[in-house]
mmCIF file of C-alpha atoms in Angstrom:
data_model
loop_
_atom_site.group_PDB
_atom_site.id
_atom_site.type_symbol
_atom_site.label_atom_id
_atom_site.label_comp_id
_atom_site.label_asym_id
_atom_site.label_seq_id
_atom_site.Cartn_x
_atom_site.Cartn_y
_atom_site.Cartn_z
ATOM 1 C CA UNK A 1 1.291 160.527 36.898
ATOM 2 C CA UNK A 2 -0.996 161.967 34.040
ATOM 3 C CA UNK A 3 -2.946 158.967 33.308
ATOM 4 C CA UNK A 4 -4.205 157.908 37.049
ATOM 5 C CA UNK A 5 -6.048 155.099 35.534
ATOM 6 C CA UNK A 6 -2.782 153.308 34.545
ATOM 7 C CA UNK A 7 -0.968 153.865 37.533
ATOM 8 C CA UNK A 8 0.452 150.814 39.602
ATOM 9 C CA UNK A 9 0.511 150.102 42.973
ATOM 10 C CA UNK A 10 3.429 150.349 44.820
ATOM 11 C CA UNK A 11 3.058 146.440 45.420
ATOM 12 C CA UNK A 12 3.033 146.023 41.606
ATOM 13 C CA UNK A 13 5.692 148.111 41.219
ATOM 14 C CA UNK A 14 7.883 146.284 43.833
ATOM 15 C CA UNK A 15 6.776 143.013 41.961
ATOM 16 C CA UNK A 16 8.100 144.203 38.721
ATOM 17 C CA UNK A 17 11.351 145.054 39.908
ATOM 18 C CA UNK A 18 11.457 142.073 42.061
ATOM 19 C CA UNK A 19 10.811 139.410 38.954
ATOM 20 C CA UNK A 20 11.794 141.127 36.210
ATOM 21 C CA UNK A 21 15.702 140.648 35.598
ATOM 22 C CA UNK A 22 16.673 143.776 33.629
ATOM 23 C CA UNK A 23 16.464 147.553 33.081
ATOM 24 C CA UNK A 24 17.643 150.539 31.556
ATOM 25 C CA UNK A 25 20.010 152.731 34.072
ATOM 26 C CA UNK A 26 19.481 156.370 32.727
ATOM 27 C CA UNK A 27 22.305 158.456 33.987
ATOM 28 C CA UNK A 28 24.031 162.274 33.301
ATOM 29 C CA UNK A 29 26.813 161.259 31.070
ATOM 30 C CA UNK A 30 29.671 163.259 29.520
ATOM 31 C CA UNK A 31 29.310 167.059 28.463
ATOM 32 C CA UNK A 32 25.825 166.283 30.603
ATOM 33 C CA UNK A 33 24.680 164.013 27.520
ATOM 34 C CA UNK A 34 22.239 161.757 28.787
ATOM 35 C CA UNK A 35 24.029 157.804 28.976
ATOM 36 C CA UNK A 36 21.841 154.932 29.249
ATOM 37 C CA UNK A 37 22.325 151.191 29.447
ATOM 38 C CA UNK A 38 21.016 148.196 29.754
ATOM 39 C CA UNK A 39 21.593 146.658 32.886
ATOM 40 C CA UNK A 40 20.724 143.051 34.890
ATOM 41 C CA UNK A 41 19.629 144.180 38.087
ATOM 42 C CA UNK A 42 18.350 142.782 42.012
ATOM 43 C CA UNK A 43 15.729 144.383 44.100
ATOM 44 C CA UNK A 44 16.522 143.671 47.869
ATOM 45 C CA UNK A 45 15.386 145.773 51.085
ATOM 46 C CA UNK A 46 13.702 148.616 48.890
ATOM 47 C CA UNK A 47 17.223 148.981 47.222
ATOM 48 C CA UNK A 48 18.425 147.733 43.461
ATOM 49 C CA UNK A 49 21.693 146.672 42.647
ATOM 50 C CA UNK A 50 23.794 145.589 39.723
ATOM 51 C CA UNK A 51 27.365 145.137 39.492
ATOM 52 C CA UNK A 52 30.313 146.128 36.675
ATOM 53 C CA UNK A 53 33.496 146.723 36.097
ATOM 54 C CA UNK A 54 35.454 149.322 37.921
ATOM 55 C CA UNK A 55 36.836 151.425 35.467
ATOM 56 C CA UNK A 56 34.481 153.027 32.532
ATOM 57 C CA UNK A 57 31.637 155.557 31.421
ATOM 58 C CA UNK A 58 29.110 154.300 33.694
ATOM 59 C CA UNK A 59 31.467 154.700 36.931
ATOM 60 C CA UNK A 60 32.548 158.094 35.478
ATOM 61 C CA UNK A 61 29.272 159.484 35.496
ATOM 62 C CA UNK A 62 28.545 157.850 38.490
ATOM 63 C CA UNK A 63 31.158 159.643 40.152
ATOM 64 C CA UNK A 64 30.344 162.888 38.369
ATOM 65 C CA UNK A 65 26.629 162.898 39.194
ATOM 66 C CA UNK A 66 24.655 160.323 42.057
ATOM 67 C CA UNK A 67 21.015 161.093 40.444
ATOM 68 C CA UNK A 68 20.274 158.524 38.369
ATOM 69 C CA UNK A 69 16.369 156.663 36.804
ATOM 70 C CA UNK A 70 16.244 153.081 36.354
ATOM 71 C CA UNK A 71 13.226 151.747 34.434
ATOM 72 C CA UNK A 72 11.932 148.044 34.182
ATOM 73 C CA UNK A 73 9.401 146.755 32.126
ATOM 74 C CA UNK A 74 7.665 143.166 32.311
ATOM 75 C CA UNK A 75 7.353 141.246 29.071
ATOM 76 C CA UNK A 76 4.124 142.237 27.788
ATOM 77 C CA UNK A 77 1.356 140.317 26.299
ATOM 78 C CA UNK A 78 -0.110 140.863 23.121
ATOM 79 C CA UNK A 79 -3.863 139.207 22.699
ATOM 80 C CA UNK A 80 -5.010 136.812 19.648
ATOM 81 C CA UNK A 81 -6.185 139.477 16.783
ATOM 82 C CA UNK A 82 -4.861 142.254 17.959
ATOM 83 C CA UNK A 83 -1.323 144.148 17.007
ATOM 84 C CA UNK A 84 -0.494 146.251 20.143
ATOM 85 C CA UNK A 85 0.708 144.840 23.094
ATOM 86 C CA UNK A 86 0.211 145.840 27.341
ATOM 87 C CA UNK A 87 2.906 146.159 29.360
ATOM 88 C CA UNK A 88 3.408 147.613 32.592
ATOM 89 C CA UNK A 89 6.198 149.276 33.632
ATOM 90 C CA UNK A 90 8.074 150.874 36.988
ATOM 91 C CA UNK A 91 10.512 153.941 36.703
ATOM 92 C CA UNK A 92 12.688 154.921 40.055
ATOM 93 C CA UNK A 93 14.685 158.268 40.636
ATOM 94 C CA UNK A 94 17.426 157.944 43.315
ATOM 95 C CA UNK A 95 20.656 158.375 44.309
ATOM 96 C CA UNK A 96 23.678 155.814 43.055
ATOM 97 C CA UNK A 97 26.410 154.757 45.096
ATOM 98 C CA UNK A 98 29.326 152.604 44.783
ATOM 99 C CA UNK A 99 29.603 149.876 47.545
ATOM 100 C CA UNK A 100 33.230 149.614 49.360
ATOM 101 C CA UNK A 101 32.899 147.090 51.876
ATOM 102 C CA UNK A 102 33.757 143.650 50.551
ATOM 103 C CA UNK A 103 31.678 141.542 53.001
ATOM 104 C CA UNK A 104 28.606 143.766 51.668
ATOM 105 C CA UNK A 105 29.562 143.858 48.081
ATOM 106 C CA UNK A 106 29.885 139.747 48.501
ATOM 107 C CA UNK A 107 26.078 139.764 49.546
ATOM 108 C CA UNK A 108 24.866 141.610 46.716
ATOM 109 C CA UNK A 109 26.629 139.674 44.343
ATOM 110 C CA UNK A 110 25.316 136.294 45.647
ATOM 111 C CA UNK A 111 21.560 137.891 45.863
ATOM 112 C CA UNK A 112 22.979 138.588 42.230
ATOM 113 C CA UNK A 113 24.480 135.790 41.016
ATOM 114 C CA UNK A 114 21.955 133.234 42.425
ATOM 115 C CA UNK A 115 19.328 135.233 40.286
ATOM 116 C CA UNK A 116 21.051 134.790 37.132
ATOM 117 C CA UNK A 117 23.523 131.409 37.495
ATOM 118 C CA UNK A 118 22.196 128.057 37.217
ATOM 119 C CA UNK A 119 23.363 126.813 40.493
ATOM 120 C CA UNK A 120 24.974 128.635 43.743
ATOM 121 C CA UNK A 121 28.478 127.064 43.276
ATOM 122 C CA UNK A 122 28.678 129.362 40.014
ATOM 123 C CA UNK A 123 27.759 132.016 42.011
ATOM 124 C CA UNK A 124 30.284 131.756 44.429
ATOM 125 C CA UNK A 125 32.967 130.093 41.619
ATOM 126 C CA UNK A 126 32.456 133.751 40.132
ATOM 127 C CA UNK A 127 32.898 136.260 42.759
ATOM 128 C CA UNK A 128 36.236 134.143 44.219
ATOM 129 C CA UNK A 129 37.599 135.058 40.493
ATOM 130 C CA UNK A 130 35.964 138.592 39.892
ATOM 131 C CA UNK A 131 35.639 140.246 43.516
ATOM 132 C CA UNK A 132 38.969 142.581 42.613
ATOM 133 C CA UNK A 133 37.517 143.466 39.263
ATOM 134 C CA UNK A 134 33.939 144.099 40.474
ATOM 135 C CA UNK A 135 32.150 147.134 41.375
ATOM 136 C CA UNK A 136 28.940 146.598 43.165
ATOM 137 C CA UNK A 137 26.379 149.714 43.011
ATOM 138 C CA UNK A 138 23.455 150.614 44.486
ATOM 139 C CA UNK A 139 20.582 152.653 43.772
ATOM 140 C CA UNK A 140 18.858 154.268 46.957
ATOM 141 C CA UNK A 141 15.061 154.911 45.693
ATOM 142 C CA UNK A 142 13.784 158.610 46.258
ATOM 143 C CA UNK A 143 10.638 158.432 44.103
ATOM 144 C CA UNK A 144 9.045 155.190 42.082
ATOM 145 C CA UNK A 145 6.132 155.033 40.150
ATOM 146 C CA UNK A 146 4.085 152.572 38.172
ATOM 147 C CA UNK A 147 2.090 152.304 34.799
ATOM 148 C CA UNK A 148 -0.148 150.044 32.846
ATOM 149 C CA UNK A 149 0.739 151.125 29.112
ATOM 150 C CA UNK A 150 -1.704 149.847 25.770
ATOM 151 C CA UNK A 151 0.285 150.388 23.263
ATOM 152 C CA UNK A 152 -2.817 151.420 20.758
#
């Protein structure tokens, strides 16, 4: 971290990725192009996790290449009178894997679906129908780091 003024705490950092529902998964793509995506994610045990389909680029690369970055940013706030906004944000570097158990991979996706369904019967409704269609990965965090960004 250049700017050691901005930097987070680890506590921030675990906050951000805690509350804040989404990121961008950064991984080594086809022809080693770099492929990122937006993805929906859950921050449990000091691991993140996001689920998709079982066939596709993502789960190619995955396959091809475990190092991934995943970056999540809060919303922001922008003050009365001014045009730039703050923002923090937290970047990990880690391995991915692909979970195989299905007692494990039914966890996730309730920690999962109960963060992003109205009510836990959805949830459940959900993975009954999708569990066969559903990949569940998991992102094992090797470095993470913090920052306070001012846009001006």
């Amino acid at each position: 971290m250049r700017r050691k003024k901005q930097e987070l705490s680890q506590e921030e950092c675990i906050d951000i990725l805690t509350n804040y529902p989404r990121g961008v998964l950064a991984l080594i793509g086809d022809e080693d192009y770099p492929y990122a995506l937006p993805m929906s994610h859950v921050f449990l045990d000091g691991k993140i996790y996001f689920h998709g389909a079982k066939t596709g680029h993502k789960n190619d690369a995955v396959k091809n290449n475990p190092k991934v970055s995943y970056c999540v940013m809060n919303e922001g706030v922008k003050n009365e009178g001014e045009w730039w906004y703050t923002f923090k944000s937290v970047i990990v570097f880690g391995k991915i894997t692909t979970l195989t158990d299905d007692d494990e991979k039914i966890e996730k996706l309730t920690y999962l679906g109960d963060k992003f369904f109205p009510t836990h019967e959805e949830t459940v409704r959900e993975i009954d129908r999708l569990l066969d269609r559903t990949e569940v990965f998991e992102i094992t965090i090797e470095h993470m780091s913090g920052k306070k960004v001012v846009e001006k």
